[in-house]
PDB file of C-alpha atoms in Angstrom:
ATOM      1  CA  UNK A 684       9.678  58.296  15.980  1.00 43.00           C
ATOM      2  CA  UNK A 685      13.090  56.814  14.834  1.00 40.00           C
ATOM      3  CA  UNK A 686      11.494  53.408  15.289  1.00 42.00           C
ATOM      4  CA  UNK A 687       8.686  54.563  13.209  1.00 36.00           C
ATOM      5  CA  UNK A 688      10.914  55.728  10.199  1.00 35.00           C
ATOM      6  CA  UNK A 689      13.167  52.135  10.603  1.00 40.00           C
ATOM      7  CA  UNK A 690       9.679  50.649   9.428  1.00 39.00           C
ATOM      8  CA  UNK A 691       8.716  52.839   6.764  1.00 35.00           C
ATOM      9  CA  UNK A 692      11.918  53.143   5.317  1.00 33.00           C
ATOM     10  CA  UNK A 693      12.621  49.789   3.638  1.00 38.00           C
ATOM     11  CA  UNK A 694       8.960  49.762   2.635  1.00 35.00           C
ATOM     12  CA  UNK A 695       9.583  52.924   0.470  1.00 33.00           C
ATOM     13  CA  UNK A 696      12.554  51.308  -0.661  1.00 33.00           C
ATOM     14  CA  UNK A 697      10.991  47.940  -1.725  1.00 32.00           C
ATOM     15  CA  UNK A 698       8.185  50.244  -3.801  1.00 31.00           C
ATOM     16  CA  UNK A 699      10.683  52.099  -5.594  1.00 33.00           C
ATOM     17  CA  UNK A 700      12.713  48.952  -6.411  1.00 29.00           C
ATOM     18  CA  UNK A 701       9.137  47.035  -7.524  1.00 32.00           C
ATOM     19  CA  UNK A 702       7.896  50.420  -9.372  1.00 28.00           C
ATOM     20  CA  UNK A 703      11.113  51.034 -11.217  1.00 31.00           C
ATOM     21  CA  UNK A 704      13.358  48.206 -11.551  1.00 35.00           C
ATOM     22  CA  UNK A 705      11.621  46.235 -13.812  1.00 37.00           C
ATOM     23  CA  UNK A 706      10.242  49.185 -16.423  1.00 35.00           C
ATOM     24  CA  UNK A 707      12.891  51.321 -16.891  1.00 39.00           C
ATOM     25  CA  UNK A 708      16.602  50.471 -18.137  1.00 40.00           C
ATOM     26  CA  UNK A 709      19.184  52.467 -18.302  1.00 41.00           C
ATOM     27  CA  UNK A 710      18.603  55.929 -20.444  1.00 48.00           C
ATOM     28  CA  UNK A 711      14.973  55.526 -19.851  1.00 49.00           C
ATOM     29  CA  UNK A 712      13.971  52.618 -22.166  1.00 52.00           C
ATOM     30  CA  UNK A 713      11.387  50.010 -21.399  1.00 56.00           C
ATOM     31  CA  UNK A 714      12.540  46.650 -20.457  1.00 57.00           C
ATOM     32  CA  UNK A 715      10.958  44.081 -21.859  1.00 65.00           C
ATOM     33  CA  UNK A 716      10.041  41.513 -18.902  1.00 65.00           C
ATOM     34  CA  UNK A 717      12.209  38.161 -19.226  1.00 71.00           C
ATOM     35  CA  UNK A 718       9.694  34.819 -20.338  1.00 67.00           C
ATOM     36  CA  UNK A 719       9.720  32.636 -17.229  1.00 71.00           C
ATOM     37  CA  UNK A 720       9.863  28.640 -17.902  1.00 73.00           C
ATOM     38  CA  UNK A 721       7.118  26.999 -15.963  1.00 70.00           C
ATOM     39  CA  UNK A 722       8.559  24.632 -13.233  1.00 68.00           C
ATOM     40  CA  UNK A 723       9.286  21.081 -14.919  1.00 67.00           C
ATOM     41  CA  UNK A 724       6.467  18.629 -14.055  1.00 67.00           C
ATOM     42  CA  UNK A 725       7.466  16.097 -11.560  1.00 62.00           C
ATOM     43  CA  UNK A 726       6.521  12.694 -13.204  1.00 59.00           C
ATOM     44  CA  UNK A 727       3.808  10.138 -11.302  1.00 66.00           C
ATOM     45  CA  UNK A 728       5.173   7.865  -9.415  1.00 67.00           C
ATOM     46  CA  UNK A 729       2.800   5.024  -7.930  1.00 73.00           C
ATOM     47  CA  UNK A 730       3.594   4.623  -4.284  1.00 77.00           C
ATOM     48  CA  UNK A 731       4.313   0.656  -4.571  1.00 81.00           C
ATOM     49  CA  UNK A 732       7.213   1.820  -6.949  1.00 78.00           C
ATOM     50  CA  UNK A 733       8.243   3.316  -4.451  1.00 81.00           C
ATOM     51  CA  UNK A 734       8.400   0.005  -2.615  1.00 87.00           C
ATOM     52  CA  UNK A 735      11.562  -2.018  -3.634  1.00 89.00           C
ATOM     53  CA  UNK A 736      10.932  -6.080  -3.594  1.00 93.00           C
ATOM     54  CA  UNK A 737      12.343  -8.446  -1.116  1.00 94.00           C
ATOM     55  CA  UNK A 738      15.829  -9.888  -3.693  1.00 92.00           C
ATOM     56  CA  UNK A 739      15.852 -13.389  -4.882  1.00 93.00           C
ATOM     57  CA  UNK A 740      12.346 -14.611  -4.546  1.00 95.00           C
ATOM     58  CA  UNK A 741      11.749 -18.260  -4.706  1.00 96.00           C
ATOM     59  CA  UNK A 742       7.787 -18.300  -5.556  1.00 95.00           C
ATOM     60  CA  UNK A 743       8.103 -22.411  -4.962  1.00 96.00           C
ATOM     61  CA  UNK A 744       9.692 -21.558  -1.428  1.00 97.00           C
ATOM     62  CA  UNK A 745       6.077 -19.136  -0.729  1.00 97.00           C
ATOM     63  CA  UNK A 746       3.687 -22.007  -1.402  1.00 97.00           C
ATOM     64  CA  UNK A 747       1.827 -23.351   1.090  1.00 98.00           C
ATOM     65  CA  UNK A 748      -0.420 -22.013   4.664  1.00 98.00           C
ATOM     66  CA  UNK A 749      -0.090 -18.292   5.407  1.00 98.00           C
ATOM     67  CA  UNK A 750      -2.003 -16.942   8.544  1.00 97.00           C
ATOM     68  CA  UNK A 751      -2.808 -13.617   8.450  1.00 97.00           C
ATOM     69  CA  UNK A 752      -2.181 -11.726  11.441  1.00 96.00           C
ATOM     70  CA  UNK A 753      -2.431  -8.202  10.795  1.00 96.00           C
ATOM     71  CA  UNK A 754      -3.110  -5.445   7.610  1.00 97.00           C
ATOM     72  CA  UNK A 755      -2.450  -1.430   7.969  1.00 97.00           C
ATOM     73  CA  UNK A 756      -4.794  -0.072   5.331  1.00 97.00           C
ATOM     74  CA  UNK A 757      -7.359   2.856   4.731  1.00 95.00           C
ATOM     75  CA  UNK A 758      -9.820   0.823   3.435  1.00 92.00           C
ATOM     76  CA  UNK A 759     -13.236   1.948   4.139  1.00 90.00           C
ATOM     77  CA  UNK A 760     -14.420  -1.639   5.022  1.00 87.00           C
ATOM     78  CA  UNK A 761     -11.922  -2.047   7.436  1.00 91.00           C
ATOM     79  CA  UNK A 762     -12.132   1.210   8.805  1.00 90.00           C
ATOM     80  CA  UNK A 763     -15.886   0.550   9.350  1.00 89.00           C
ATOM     81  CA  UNK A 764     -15.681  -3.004  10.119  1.00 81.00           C
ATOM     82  CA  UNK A 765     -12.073  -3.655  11.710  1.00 77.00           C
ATOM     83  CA  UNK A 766     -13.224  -5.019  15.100  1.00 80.00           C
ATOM     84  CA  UNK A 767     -14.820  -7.417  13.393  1.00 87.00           C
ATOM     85  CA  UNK A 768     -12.583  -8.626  11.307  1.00 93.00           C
ATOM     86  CA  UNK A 769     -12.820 -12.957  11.175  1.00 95.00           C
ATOM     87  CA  UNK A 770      -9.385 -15.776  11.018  1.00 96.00           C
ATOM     88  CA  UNK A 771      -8.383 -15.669   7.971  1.00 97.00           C
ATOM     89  CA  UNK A 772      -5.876 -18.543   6.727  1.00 97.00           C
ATOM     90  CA  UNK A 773      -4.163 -18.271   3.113  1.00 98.00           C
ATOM     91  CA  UNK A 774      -2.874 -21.511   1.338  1.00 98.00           C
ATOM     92  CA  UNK A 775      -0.638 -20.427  -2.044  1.00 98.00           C
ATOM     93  CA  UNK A 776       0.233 -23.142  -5.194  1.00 97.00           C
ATOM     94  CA  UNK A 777       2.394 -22.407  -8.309  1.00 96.00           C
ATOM     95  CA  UNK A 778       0.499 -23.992 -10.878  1.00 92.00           C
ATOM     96  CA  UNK A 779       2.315 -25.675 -13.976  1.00 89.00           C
ATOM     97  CA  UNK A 780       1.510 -22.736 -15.999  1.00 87.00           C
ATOM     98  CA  UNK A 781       3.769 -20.109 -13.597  1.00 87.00           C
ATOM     99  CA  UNK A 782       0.624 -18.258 -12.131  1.00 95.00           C
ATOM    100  CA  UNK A 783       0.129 -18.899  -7.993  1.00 96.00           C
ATOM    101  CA  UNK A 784      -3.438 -20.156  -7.072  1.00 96.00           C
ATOM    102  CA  UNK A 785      -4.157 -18.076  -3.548  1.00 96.00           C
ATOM    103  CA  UNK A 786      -6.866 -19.556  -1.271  1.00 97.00           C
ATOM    104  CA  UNK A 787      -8.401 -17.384   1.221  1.00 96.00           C
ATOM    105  CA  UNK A 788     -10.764 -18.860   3.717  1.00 97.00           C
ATOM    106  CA  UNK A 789     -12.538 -16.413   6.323  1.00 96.00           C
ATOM    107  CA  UNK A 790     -16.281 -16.306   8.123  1.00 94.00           C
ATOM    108  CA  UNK A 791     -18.439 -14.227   7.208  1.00 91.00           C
ATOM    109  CA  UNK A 792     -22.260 -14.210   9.585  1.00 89.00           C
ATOM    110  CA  UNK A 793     -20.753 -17.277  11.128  1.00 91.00           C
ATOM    111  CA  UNK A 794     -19.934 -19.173   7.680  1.00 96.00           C
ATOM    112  CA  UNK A 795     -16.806 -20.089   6.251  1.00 97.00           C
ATOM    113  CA  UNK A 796     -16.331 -19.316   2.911  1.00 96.00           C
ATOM    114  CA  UNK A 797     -13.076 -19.901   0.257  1.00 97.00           C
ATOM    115  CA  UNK A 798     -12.185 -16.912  -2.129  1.00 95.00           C
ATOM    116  CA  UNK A 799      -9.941 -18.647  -5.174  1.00 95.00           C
ATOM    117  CA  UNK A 800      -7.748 -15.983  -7.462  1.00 95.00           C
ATOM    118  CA  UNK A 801      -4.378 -16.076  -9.301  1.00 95.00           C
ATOM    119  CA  UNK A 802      -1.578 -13.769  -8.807  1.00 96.00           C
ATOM    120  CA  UNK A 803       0.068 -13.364 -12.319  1.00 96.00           C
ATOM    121  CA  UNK A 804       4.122 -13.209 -12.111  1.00 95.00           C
ATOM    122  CA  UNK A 805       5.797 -10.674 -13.687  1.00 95.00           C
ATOM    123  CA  UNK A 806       8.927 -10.103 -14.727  1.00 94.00           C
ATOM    124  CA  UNK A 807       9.916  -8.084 -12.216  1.00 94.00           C
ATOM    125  CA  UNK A 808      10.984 -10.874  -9.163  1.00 93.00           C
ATOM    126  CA  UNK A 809       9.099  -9.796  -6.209  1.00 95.00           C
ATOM    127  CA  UNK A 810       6.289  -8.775  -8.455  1.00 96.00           C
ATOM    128  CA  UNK A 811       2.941  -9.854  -8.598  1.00 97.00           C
ATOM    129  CA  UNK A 812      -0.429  -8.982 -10.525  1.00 96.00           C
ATOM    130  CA  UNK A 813      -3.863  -9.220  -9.755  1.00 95.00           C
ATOM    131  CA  UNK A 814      -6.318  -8.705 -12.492  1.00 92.00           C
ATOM    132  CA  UNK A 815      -9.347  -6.851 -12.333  1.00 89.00           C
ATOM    133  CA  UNK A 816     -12.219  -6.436 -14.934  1.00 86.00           C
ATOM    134  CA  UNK A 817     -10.535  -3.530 -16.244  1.00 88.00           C
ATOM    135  CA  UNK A 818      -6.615  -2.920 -16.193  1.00 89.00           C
ATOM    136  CA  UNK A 819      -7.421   0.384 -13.992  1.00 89.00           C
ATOM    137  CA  UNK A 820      -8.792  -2.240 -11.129  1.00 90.00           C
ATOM    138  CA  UNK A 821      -5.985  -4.241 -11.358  1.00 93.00           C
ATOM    139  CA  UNK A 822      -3.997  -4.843  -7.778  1.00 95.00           C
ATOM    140  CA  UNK A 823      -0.184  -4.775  -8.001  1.00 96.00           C
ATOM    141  CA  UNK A 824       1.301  -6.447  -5.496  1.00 97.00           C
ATOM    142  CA  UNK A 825       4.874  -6.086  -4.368  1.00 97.00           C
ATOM    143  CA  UNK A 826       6.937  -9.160  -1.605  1.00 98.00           C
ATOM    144  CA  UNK A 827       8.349  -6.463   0.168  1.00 97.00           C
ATOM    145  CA  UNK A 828       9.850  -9.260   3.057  1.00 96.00           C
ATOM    146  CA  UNK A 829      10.121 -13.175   3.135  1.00 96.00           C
ATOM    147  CA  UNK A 830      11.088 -15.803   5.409  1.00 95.00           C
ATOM    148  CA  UNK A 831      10.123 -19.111   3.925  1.00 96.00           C
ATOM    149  CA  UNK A 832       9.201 -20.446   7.405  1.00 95.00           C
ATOM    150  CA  UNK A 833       8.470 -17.371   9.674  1.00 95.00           C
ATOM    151  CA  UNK A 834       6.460 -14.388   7.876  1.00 95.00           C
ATOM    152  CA  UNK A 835       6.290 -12.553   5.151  1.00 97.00           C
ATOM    153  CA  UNK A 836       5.285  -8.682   4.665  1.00 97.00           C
ATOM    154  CA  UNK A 837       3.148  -8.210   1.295  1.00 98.00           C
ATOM    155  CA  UNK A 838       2.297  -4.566  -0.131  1.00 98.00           C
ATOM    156  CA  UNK A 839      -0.904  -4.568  -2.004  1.00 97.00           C
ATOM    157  CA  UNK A 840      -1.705  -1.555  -4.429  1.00 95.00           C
ATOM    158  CA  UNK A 841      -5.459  -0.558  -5.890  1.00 93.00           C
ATOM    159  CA  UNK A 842      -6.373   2.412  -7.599  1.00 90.00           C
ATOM    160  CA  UNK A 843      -3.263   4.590  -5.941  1.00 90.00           C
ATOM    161  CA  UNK A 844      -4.433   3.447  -2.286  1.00 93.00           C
ATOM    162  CA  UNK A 845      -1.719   1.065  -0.478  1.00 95.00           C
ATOM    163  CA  UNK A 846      -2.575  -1.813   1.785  1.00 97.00           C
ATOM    164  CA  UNK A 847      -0.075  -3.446   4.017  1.00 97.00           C
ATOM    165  CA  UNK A 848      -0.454  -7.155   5.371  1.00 98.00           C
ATOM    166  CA  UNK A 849       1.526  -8.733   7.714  1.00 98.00           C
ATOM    167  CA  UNK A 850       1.128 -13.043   7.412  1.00 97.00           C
ATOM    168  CA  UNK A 851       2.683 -15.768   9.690  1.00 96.00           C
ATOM    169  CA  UNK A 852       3.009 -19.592   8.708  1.00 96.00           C
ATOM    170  CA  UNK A 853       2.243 -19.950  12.539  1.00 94.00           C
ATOM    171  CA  UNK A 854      -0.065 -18.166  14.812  1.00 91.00           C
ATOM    172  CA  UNK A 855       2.132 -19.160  17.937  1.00 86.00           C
ATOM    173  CA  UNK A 856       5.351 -17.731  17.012  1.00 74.00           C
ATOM    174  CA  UNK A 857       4.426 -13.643  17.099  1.00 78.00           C
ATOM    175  CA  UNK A 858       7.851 -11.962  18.177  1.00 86.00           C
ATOM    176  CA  UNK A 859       7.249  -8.531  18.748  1.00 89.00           C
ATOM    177  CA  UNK A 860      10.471  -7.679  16.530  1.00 90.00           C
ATOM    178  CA  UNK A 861       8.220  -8.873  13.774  1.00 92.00           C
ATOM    179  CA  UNK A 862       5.185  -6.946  14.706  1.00 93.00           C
ATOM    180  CA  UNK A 863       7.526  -3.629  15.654  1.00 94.00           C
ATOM    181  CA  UNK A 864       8.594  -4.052  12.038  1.00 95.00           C
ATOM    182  CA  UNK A 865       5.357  -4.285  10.621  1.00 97.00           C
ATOM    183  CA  UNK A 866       4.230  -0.897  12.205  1.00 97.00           C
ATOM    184  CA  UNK A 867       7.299   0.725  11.278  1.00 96.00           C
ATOM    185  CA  UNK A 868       7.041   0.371   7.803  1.00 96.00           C
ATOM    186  CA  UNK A 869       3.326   0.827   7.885  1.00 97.00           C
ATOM    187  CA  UNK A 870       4.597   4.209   9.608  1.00 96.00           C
ATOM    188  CA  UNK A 871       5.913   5.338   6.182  1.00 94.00           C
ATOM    189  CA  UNK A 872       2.981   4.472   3.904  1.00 94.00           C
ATOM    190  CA  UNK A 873       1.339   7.145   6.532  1.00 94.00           C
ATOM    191  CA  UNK A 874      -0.405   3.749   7.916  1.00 96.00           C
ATOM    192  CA  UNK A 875      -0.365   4.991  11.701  1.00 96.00           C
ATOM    193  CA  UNK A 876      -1.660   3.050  14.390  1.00 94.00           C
ATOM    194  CA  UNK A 877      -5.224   4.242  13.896  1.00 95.00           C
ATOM    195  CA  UNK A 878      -4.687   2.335  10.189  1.00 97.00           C
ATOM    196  CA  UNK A 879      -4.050  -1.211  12.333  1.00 97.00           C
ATOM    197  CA  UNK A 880      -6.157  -4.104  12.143  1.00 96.00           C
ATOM    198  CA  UNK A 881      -4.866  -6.807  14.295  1.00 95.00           C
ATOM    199  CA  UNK A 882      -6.788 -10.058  13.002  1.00 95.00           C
ATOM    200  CA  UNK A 883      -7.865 -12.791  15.177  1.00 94.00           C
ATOM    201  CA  UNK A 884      -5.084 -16.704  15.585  1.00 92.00           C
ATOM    202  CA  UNK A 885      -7.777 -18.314  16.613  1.00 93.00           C
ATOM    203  CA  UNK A 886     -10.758 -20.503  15.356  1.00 93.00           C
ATOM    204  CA  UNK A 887      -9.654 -20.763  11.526  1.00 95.00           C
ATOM    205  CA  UNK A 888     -11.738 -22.144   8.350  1.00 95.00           C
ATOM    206  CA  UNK A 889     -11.047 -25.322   7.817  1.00 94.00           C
ATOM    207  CA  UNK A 890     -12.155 -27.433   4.167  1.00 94.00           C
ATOM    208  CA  UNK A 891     -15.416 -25.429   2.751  1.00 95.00           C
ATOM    209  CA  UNK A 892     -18.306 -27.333   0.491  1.00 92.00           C
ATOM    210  CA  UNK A 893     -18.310 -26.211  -3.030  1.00 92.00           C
ATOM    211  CA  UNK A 894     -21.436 -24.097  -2.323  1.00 93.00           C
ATOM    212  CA  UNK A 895     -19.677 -21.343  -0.585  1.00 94.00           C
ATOM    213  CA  UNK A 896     -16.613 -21.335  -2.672  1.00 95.00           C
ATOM    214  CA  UNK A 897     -16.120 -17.905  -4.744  1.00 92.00           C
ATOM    215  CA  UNK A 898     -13.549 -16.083  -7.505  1.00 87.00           C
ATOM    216  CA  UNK A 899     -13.503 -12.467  -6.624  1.00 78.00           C
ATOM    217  CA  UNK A 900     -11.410  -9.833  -5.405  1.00 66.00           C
ATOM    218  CA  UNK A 901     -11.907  -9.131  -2.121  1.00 59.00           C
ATOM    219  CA  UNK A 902     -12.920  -5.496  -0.936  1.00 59.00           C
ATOM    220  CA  UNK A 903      -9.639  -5.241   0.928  1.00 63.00           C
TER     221      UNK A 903
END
């Protein structure tokens, strides 16, 4: 029984204090119950803000082949199509007006095609825009590592959803420092290993006829 009254005392207590302590003051008046301030709104934050750009960006030092050698995204595509995913070889230009021409060439059902867009600079170094149709499909893009002759780690934002890709400007030179590094901050974007999509260094595009060359953005 004295174990049964050390439970059912404090819970009389706590109903007296809840019944009484906020409706009657002292000499029996009401209390009038204090306004509470609704907790301050935390602003919105896009994740790639969150992602700080690799310092003192030479876009002239980016230009030229880019292999592409793995991506950590959700993307439904890739998610439903990432064992099959084709070489795909990158070739960047700064044009004379300060924009950088990107040239993708991949297969797709056994022919190689060339996807043409420009990356808009912005003045944030590190920073880069692609343009969509409509300013809410717009792809901000973010250098967030570079070495001019090694590899280069780009951040890719669409619609709130990140995508991670990992390029080499050789196929033959994959140190697994590199690719530990690659997973480790593809870790923190909550890009886990089951988010991977190791693409092939083997067997890549070379010049494509002008029938199977395309501006778009692609899906991923």
């Amino acid at each position: 029984m004295a174990g049964v009254w050390r439970c059912v005392l404090p819970v009389v207590v706590l109903m007296c204090v809840c019944l009484w302590g906020s409706t009657e003051a002292v000499g029996g008046a009401k209390s009038r119950p204090r306004p509470q301030r609704p907790p301050p709104r935390k602003p919105n934050v896009d994740p790639i803000d969150l992602t700080p750009p690799a310092q003192n960006i030479d876009i002239q030092q980016m230009t030229g082949t880019w292999y592409l050698l793995n991506t950590a995204s959700k993307c439904s595509y890739l998610i439903n199509h990432g064992m099959k995913v084709e070489p795909t070889v990158v070739t960047l230009t700064l044009s004379p007006e300060q924009t950088l021409s990107v040239s993708t060439k991949t297969r797709r059902n056994h022919q190689c095609w060339e996807i043409v867009q420009v990356y808009n600079l912005t003045p944030t170094p590190g920073k880069l825009k692609l343009k969509g149709a409509r300013p809410e499909l717009d792809t901000e893009i973010v250098i967030g590592e570079m070495v001019y002759n090694s590899y280069a780690i780009m951040y890719y934002q669409k619609r709130g959803q990140i995508t991670m890709k990992l390029y080499g400007r050789s196929v033959d030179n994959l140190s697994e420092s590199m690719l530990t590094k690659f997973e480790q901050l593809a870790e923190k974007q909550g890009l886990g290993l089951a988010y991977l999509f190791p693409f092939p260094t083997y067997s890549h595009c070379g010049d494509v006829d002008q029938n199977h060359v395309i501006n778009c953005v692609p899906t991923c």
